mmCIF file of C-alpha atoms and ligand atoms in Angstrom:
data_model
loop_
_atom_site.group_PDB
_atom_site.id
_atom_site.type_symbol
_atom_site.label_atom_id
_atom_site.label_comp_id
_atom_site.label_asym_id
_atom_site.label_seq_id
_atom_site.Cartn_x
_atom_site.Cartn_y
_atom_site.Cartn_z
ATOM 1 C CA UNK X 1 103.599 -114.779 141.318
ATOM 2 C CA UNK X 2 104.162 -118.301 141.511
ATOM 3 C CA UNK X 3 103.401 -119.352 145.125
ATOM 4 C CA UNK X 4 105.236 -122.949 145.489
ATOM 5 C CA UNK X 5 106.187 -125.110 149.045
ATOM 6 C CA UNK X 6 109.424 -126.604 147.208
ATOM 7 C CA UNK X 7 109.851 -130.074 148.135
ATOM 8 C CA UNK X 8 112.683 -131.124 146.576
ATOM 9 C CA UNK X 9 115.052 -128.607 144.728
ATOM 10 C CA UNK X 10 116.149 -129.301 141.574
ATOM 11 C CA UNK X 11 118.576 -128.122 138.740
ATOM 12 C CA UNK X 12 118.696 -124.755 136.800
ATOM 13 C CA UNK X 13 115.685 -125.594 134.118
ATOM 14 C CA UNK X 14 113.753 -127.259 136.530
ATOM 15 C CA UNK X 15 114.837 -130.995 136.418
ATOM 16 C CA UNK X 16 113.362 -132.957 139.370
ATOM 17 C CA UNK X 17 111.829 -129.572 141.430
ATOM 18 C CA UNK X 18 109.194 -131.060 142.938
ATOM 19 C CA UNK X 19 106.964 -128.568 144.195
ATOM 20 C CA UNK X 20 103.512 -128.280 146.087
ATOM 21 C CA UNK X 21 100.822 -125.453 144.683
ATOM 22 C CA UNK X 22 97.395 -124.539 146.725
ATOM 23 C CA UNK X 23 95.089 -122.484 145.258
ATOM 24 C CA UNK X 24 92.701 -120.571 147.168
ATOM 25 C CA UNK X 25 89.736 -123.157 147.586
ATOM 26 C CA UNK X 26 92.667 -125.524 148.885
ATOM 27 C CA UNK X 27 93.019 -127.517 145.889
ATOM 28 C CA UNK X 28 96.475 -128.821 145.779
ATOM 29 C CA UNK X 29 98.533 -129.230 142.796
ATOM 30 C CA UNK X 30 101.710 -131.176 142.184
ATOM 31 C CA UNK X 31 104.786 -130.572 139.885
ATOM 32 C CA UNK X 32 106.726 -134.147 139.101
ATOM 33 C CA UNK X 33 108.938 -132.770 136.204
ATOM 34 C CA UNK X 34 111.014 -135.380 134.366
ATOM 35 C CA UNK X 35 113.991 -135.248 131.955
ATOM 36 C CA UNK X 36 113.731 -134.156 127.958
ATOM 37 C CA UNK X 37 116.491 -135.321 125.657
ATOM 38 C CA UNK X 38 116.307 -132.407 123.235
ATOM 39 C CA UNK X 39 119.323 -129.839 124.109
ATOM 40 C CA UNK X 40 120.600 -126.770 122.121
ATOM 41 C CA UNK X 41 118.618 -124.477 119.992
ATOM 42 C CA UNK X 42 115.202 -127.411 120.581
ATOM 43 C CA UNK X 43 115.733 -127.347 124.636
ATOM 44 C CA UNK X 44 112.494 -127.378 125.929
ATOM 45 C CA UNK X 45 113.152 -127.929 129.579
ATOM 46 C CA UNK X 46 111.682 -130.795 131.315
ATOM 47 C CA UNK X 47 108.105 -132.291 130.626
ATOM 48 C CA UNK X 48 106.076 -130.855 134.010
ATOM 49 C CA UNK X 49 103.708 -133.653 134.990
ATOM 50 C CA UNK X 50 101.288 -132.963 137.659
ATOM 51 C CA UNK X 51 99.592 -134.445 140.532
ATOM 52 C CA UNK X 52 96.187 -133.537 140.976
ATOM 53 C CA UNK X 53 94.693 -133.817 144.800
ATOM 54 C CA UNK X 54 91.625 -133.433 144.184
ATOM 55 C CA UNK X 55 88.887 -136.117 146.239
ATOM 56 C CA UNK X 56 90.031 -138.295 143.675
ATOM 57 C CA UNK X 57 93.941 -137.760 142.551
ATOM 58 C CA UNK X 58 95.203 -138.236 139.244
ATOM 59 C CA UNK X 59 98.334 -137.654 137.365
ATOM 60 C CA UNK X 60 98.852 -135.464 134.591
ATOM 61 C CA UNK X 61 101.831 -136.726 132.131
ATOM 62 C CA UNK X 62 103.417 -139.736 131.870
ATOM 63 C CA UNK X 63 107.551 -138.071 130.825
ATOM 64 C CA UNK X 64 108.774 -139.396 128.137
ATOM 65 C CA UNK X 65 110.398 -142.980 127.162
ATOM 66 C CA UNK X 66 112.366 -144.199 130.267
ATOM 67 C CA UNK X 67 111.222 -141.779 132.678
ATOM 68 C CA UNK X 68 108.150 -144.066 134.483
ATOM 69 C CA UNK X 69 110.528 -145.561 137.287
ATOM 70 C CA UNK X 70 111.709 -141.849 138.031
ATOM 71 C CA UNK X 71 108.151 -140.726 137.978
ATOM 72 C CA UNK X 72 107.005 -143.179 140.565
ATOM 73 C CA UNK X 73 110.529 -142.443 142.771
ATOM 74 C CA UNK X 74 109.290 -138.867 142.236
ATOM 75 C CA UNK X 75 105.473 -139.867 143.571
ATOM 76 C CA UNK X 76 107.087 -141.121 146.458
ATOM 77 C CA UNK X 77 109.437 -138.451 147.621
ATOM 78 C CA UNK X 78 106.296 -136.110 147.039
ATOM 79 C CA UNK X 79 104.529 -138.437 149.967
ATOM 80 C CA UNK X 80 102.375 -139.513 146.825
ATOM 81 C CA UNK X 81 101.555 -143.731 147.010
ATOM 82 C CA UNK X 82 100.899 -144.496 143.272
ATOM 83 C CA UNK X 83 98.079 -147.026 144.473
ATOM 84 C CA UNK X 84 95.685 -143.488 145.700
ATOM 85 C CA UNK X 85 96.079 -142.228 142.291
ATOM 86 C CA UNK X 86 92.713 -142.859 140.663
ATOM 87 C CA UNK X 87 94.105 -142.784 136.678
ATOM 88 C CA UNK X 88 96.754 -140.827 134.408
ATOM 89 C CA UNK X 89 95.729 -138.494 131.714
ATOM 90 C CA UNK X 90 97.386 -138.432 128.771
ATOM 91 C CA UNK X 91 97.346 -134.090 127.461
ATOM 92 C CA UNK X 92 98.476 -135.157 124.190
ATOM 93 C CA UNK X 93 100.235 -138.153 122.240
ATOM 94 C CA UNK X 94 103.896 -136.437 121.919
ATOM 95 C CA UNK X 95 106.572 -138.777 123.322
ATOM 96 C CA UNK X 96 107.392 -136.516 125.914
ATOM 97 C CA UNK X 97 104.733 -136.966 127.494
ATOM 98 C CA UNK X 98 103.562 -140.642 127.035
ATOM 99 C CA UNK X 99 106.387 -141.983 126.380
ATOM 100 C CA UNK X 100 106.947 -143.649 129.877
ATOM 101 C CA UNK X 101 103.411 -144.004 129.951
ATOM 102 C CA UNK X 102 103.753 -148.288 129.948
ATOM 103 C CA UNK X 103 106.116 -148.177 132.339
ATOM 104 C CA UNK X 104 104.725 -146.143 134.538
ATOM 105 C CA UNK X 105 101.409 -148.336 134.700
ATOM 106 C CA UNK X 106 103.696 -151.785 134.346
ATOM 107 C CA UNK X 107 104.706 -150.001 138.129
ATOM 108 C CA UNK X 108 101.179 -148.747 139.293
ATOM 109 C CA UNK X 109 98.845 -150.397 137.176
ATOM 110 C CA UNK X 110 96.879 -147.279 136.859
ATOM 111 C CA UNK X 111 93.985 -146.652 134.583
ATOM 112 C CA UNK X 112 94.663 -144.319 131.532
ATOM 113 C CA UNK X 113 92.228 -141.741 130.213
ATOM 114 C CA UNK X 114 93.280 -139.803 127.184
ATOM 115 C CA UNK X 115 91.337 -138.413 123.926
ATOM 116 C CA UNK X 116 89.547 -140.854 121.847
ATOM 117 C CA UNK X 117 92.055 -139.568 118.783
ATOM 118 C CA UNK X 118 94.795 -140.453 121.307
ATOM 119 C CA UNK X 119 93.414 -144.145 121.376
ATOM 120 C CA UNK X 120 92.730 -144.476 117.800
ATOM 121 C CA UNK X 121 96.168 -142.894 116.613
ATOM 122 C CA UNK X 122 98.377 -144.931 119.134
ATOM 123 C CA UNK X 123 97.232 -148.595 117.633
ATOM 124 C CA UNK X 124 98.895 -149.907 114.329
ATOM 125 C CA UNK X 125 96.889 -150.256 111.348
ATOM 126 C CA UNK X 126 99.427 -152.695 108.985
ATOM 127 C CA UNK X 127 96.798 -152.095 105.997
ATOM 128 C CA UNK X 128 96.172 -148.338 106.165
ATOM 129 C CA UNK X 129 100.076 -147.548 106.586
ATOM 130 C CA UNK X 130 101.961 -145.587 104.616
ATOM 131 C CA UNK X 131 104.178 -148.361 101.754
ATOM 132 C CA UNK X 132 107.288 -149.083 103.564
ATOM 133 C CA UNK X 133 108.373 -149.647 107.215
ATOM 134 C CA UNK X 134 105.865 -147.200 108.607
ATOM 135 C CA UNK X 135 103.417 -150.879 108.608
ATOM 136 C CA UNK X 136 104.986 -151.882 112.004
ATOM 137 C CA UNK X 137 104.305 -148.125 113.447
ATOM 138 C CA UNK X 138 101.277 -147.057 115.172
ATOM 139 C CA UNK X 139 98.967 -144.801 113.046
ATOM 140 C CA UNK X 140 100.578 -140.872 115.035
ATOM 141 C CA UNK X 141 103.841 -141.896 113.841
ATOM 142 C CA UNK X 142 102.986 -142.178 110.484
ATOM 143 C CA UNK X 143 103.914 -138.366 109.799
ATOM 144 C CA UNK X 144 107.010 -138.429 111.451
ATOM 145 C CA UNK X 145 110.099 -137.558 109.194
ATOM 146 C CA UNK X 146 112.743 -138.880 111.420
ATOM 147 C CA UNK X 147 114.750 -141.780 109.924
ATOM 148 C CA UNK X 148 114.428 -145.436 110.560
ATOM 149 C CA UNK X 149 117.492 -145.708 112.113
ATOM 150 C CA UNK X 150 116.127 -142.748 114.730
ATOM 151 C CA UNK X 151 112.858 -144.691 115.082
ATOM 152 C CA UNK X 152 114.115 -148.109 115.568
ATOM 153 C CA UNK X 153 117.030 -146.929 118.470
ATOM 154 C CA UNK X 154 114.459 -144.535 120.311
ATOM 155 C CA UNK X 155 110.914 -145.608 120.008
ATOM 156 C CA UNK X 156 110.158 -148.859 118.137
ATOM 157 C CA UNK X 157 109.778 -150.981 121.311
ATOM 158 C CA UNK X 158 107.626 -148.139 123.259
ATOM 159 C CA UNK X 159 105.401 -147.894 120.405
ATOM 160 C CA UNK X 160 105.018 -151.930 120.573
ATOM 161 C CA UNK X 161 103.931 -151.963 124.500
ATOM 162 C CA UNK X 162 102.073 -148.669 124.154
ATOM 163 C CA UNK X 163 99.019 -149.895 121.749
ATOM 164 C CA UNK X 164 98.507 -152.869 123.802
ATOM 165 C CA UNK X 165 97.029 -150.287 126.525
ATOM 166 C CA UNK X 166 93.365 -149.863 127.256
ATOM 167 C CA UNK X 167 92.603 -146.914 127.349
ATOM 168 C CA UNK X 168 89.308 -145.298 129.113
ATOM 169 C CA UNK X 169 88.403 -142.048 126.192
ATOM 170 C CA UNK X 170 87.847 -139.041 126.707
ATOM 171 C CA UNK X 171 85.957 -137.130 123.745
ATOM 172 C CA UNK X 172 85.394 -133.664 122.965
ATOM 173 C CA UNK X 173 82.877 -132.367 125.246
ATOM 174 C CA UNK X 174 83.986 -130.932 128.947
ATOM 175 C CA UNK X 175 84.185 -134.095 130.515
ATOM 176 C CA UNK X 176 84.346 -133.835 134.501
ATOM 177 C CA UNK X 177 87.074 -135.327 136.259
ATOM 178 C CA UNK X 178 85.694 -134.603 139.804
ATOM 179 C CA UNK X 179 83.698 -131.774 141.673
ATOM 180 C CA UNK X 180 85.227 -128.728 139.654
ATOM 181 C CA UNK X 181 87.569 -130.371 137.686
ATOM 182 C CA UNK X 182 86.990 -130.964 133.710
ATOM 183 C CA UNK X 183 88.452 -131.380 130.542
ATOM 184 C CA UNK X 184 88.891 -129.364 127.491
ATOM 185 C CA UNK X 185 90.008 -130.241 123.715
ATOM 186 C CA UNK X 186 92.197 -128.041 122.331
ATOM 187 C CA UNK X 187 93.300 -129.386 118.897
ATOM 188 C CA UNK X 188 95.811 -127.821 116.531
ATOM 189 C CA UNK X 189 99.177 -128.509 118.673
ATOM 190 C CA UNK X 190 98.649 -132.340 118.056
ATOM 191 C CA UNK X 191 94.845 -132.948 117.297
ATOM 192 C CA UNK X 192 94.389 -135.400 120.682
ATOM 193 C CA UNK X 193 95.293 -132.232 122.858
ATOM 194 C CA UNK X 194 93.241 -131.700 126.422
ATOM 195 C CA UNK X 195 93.784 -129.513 128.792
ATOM 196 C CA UNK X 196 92.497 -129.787 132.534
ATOM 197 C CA UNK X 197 90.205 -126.874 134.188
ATOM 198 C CA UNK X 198 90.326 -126.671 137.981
ATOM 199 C CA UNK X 199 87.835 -124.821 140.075
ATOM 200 C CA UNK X 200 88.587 -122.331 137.746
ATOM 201 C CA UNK X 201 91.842 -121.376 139.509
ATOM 202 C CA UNK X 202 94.349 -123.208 137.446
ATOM 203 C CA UNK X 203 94.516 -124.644 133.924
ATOM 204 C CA UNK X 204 97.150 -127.515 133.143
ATOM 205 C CA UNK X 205 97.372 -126.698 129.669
ATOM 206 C CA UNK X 206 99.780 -129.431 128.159
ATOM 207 C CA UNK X 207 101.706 -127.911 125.002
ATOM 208 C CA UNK X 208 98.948 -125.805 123.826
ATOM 209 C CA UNK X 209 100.598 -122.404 125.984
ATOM 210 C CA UNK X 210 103.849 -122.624 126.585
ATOM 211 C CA UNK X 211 106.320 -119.149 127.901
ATOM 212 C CA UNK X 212 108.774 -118.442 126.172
ATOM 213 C CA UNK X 213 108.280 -121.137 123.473
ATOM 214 C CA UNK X 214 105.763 -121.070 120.421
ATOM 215 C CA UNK X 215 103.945 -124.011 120.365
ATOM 216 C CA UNK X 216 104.069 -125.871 116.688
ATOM 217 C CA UNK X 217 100.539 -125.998 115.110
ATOM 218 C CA UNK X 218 100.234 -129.219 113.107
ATOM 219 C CA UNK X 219 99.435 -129.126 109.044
ATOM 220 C CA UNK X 220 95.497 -129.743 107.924
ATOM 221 C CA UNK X 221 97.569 -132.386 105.626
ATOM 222 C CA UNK X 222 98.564 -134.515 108.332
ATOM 223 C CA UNK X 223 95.021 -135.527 108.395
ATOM 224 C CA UNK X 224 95.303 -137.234 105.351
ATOM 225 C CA UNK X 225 97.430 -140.337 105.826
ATOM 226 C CA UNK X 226 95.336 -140.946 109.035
ATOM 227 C CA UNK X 227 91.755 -140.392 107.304
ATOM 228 C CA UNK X 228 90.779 -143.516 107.112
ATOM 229 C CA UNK X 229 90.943 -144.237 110.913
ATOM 230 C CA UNK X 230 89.234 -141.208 111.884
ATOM 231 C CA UNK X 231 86.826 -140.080 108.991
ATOM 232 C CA UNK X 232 83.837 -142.232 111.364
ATOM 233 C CA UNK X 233 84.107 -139.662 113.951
ATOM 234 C CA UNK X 234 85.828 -136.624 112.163
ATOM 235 C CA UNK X 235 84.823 -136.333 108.692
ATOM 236 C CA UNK X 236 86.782 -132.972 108.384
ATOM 237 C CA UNK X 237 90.459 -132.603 108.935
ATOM 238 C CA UNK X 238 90.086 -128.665 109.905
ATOM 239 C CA UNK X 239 88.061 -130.162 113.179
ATOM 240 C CA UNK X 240 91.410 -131.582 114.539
ATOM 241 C CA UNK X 241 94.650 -130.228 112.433
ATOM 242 C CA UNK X 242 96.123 -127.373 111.353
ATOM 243 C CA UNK X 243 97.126 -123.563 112.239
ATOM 244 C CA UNK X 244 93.329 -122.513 112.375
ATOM 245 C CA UNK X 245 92.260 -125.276 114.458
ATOM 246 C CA UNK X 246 95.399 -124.352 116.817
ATOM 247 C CA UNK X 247 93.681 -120.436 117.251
ATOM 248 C CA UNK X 248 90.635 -121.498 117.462
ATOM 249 C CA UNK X 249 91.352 -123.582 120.681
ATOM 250 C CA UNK X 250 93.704 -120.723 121.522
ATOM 251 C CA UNK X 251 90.118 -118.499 121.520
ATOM 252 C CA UNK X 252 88.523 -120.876 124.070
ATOM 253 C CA UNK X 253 91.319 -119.806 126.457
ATOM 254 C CA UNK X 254 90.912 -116.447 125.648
ATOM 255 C CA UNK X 255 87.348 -116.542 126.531
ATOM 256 C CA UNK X 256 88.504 -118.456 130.066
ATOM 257 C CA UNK X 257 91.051 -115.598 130.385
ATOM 258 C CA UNK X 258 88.599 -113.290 130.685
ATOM 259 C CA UNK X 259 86.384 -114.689 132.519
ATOM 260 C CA UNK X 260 89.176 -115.455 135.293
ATOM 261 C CA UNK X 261 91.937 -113.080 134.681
ATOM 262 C CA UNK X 262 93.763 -114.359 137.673
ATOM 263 C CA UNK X 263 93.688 -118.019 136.491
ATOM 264 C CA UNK X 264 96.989 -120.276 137.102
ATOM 265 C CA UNK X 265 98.481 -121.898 133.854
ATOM 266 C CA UNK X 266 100.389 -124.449 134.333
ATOM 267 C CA UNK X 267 102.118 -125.484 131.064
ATOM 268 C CA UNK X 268 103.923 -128.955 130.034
ATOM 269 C CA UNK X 269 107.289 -126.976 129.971
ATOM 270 C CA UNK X 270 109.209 -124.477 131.489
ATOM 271 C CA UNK X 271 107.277 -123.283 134.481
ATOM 272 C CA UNK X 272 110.462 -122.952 136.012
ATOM 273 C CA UNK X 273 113.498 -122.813 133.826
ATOM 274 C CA UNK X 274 116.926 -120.295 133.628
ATOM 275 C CA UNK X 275 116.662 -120.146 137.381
ATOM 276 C CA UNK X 276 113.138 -118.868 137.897
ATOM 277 C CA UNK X 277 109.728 -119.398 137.866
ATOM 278 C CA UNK X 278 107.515 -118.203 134.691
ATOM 279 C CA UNK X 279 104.102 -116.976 135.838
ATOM 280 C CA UNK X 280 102.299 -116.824 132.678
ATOM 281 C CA UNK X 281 99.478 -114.102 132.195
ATOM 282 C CA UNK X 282 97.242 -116.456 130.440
ATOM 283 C CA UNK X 283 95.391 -113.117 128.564
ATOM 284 C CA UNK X 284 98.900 -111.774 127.478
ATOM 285 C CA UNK X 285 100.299 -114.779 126.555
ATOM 286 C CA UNK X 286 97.234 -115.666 124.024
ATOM 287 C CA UNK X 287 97.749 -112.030 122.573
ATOM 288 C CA UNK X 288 101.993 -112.721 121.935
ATOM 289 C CA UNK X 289 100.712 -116.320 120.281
ATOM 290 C CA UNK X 290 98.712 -114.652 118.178
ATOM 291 C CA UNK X 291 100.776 -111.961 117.228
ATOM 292 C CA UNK X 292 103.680 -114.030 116.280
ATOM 293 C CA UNK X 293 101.545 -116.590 114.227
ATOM 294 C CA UNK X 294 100.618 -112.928 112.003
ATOM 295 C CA UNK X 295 104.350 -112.059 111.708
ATOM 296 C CA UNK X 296 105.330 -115.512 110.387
ATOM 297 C CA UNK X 297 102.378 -115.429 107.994
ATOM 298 C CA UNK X 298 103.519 -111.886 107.143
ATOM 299 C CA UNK X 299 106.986 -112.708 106.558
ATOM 300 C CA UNK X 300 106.407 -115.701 104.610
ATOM 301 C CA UNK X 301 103.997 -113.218 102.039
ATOM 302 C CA UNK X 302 106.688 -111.317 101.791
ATOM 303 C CA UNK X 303 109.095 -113.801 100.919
ATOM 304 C CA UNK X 304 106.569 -115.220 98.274
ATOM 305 C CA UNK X 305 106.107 -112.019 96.865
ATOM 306 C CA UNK X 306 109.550 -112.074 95.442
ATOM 307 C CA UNK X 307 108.919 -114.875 93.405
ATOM 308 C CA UNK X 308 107.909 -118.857 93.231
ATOM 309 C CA UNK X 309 108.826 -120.531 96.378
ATOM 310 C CA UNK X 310 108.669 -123.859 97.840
ATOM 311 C CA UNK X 311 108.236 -124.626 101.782
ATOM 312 C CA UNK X 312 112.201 -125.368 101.987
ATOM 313 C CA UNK X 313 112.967 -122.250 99.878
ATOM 314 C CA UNK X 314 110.948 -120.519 102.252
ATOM 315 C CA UNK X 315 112.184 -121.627 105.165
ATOM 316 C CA UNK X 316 115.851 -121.109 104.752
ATOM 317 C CA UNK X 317 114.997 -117.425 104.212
ATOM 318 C CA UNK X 318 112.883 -117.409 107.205
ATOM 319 C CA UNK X 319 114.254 -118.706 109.899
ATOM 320 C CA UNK X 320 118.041 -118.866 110.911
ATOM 321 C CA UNK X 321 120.835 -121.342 110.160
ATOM 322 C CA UNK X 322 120.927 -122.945 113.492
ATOM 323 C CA UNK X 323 117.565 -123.898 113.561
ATOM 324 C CA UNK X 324 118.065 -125.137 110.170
ATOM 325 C CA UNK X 325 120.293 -128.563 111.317
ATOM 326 C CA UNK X 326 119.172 -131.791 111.629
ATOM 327 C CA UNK X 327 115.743 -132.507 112.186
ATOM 328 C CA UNK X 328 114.942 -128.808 111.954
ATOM 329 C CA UNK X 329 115.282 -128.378 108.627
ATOM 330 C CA UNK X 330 112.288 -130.480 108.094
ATOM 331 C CA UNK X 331 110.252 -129.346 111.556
ATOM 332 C CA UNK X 332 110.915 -125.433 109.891
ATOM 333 C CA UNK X 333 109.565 -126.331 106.421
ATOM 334 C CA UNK X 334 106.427 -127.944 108.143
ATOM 335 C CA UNK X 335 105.816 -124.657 110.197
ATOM 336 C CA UNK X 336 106.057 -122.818 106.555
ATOM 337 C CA UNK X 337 103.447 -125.595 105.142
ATOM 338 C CA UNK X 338 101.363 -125.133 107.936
ATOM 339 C CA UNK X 339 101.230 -121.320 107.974
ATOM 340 C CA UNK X 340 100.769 -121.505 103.635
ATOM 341 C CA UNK X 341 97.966 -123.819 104.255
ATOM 342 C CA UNK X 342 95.935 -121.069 106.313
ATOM 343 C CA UNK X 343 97.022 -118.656 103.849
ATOM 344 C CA UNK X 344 95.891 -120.659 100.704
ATOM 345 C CA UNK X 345 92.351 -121.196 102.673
ATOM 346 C CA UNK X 346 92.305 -117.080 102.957
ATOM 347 C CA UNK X 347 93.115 -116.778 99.379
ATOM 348 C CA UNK X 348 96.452 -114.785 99.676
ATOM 349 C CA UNK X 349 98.696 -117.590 98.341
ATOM 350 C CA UNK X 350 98.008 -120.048 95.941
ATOM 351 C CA UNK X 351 99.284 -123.424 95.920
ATOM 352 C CA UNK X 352 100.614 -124.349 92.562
ATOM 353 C CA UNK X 353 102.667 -127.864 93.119
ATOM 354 C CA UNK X 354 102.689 -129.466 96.290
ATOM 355 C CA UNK X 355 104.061 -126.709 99.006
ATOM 356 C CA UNK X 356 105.089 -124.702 96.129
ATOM 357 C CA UNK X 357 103.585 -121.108 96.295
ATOM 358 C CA UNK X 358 102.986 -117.799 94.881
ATOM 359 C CA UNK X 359 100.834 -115.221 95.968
ATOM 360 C CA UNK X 360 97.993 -113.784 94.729
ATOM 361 C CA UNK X 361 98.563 -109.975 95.850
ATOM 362 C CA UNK X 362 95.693 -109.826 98.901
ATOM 363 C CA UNK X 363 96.570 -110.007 102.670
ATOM 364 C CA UNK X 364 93.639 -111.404 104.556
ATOM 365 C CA UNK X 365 95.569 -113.650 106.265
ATOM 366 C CA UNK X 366 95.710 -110.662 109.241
ATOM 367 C CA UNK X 367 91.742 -110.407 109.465
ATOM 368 C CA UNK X 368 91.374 -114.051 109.554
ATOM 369 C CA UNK X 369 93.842 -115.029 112.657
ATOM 370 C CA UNK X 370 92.313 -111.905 114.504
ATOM 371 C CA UNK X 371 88.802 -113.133 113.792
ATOM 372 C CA UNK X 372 89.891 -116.831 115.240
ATOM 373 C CA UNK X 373 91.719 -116.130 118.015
ATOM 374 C CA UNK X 374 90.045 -112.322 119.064
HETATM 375 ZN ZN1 ZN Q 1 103.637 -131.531 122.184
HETATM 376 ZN ZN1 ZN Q 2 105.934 -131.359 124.990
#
């Protein structure tokens, strides 16, 4: 049960519901949700920032491009004055979540704390890019399959004001935030993902949990383009990227879960969406994750079995049409890489051109995401 002093209502998925949690050592949480773009089949709700209150309170969450001025009229009709906020923290580099970041501290001038992959990954690197227009991007983008035309109307001017931030790093240790109150990194949903412990009550968890949406685990190949920035610190791209990075950090929640069955999550979307609040069992919730990630591996064997298949192949006979259009034609066939990849590394498919598979007639795939994530 979700127990919430609403302060201002908002709409059906949670828009603007600004909403005041205590947990039992009278810690006091909160919820500053701001408006996604995505609609349809990709709706994820609104991106829940959070307002810590702890001796020294913080934000959680920046929205995404265009929402800072809303955030700070939000801080306001919360009671909140942005100048007794100590810093914002940054759970992961996914424009929903940083992309009002510069406004936001144009308004407050707050101090920013994020990962140190967060501050490497946001600055442009004009030698290192990709050949082509990517040059004038910062280094995270560099994967990113949208289109110019998609990049230059949406996020070419955030990108610009965003690198020129400083940023204060957090690395990959529990770093403490205040009595109580630390950090974790949780790679494998974007590798710059941290999630916030408090007084071992509540969790704010960014995208790495989500109910009733499976977060996306990255590909170990994403590492590649960005090597050569982060090679000094992470020599290994399976220390940051990929599906079985993802369960590993979904095994140090486990491990909290049962420590403190009871604990709060508090994810980056939908805590309250359809009308209602989604109390998420943190235990059960790890178990579904995991579950699923086996199906889709299992599903994809079987498709491979048949035959030959590339990661587009494979995805159209995975997953349905609708989720097919636009943009997730290409977010689908990245799932498929990303699933083949762990696969591949447990010897039940072999790679034989780039994301083209065929499998090799073992399953260990099953044994393998138990023994990460159990
Ligand atoms: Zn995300
Ligand atoms: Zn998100």
């Amino acid at each position: 049960m979700i127990n919430a002093k609403i302060i201002k209502k908002g709409d059906t998925s949670g828009n603007g519901l600004i909403a005041r949690f205590r947990l039992p050592s009278g810690l006091e949480i909160v919820s500053l949700p701001t408006k996604n773009f995505y609609g349809g089949h990709w709706d994820l709700g609104p991106t829940w920032n959070y307002v810590v209150l702890a001796d020294r309170p913080f934000l959680v969450d920046a929205g995404r491009y265009g929402q800072g001025r809303h955030l700070v009229d939000m801080l306001h009709l919360a009671g909140i004055k942005p100048v007794d906020l100590d810093f914002v923290l940054i759970s992961h580099g996914h424009e929903d979540h940083d992309g009002g970041l510069a406004e936001l501290v144009e308004l407050t001038e707050l101090k920013i704390r994020a990962h140190t992959v967060y501050d490497l990954l946001i600055r442009q690197y004009p030698k290192s890019a990709p050949p082509g227009y990517k040059e004038h991007f910062p280094a995270k983008c560099w994967h990113c399959f949208m289109p110019e035309s998609f990049f230059k109307d949406n996020c070419l001017q955030y990108h610009h004001v965003l690198q020129t931030l400083g940023i204060e790093r957090i690395g990959d240790d529990c770093q403490k935030l205040g009595p109580d109150i630390s950090t974790l990194h949780l790679p494998g949903h974007s590798p710059d993902s941290l999630a916030v412990m408090l007084s071992h009550e509540a969790l704010i968890v960014g995208d790495v949990v989500l109910p009733g949406i499976t977060p996306w685990p990255t590909c170990l190949e994403q590492y590649d383009e960005v090597a050569e920035i982060l090679q000094p610190l992470y020599p290994q791209a399976s220390s940051l990227f990929g599906l079985k990075r993802y369960l590993r950090s979904l095994k140090v929640l486990l491990q909290i879960a049962h420590q403190y069955p009871d604990i709060m999550v508090l994810p980056a979307h939908r805590l309250y969406y359809q009308d209602r609040w989604n109390t998420l069992q943190l235990k059960l919730r790890l178990h579904e994750l995991m579950e699923h990630h086996i199906q889709r591996c299992e599903s994809i064997l079987d498709i491979v079995a048949a035959g030959e298949k590339d990661a587009h192949e494979i995805a159209r006979l995975h997953f349905s049409e609708i989720l097919l259009k636009g943009p997730g034609k290409q977010m689908a066939a990245n799932e498929i890489v990303s699933h083949s990849e762990l696969m591949v590394a447990c010897g039940d498919l072999k790679e034989v051109k780039k994301h083209c598979y065929v499998a090799t007639g073992s399953g260990n795939f099953e044994k393998s995401i138990r023994a990460e994530s159990a």
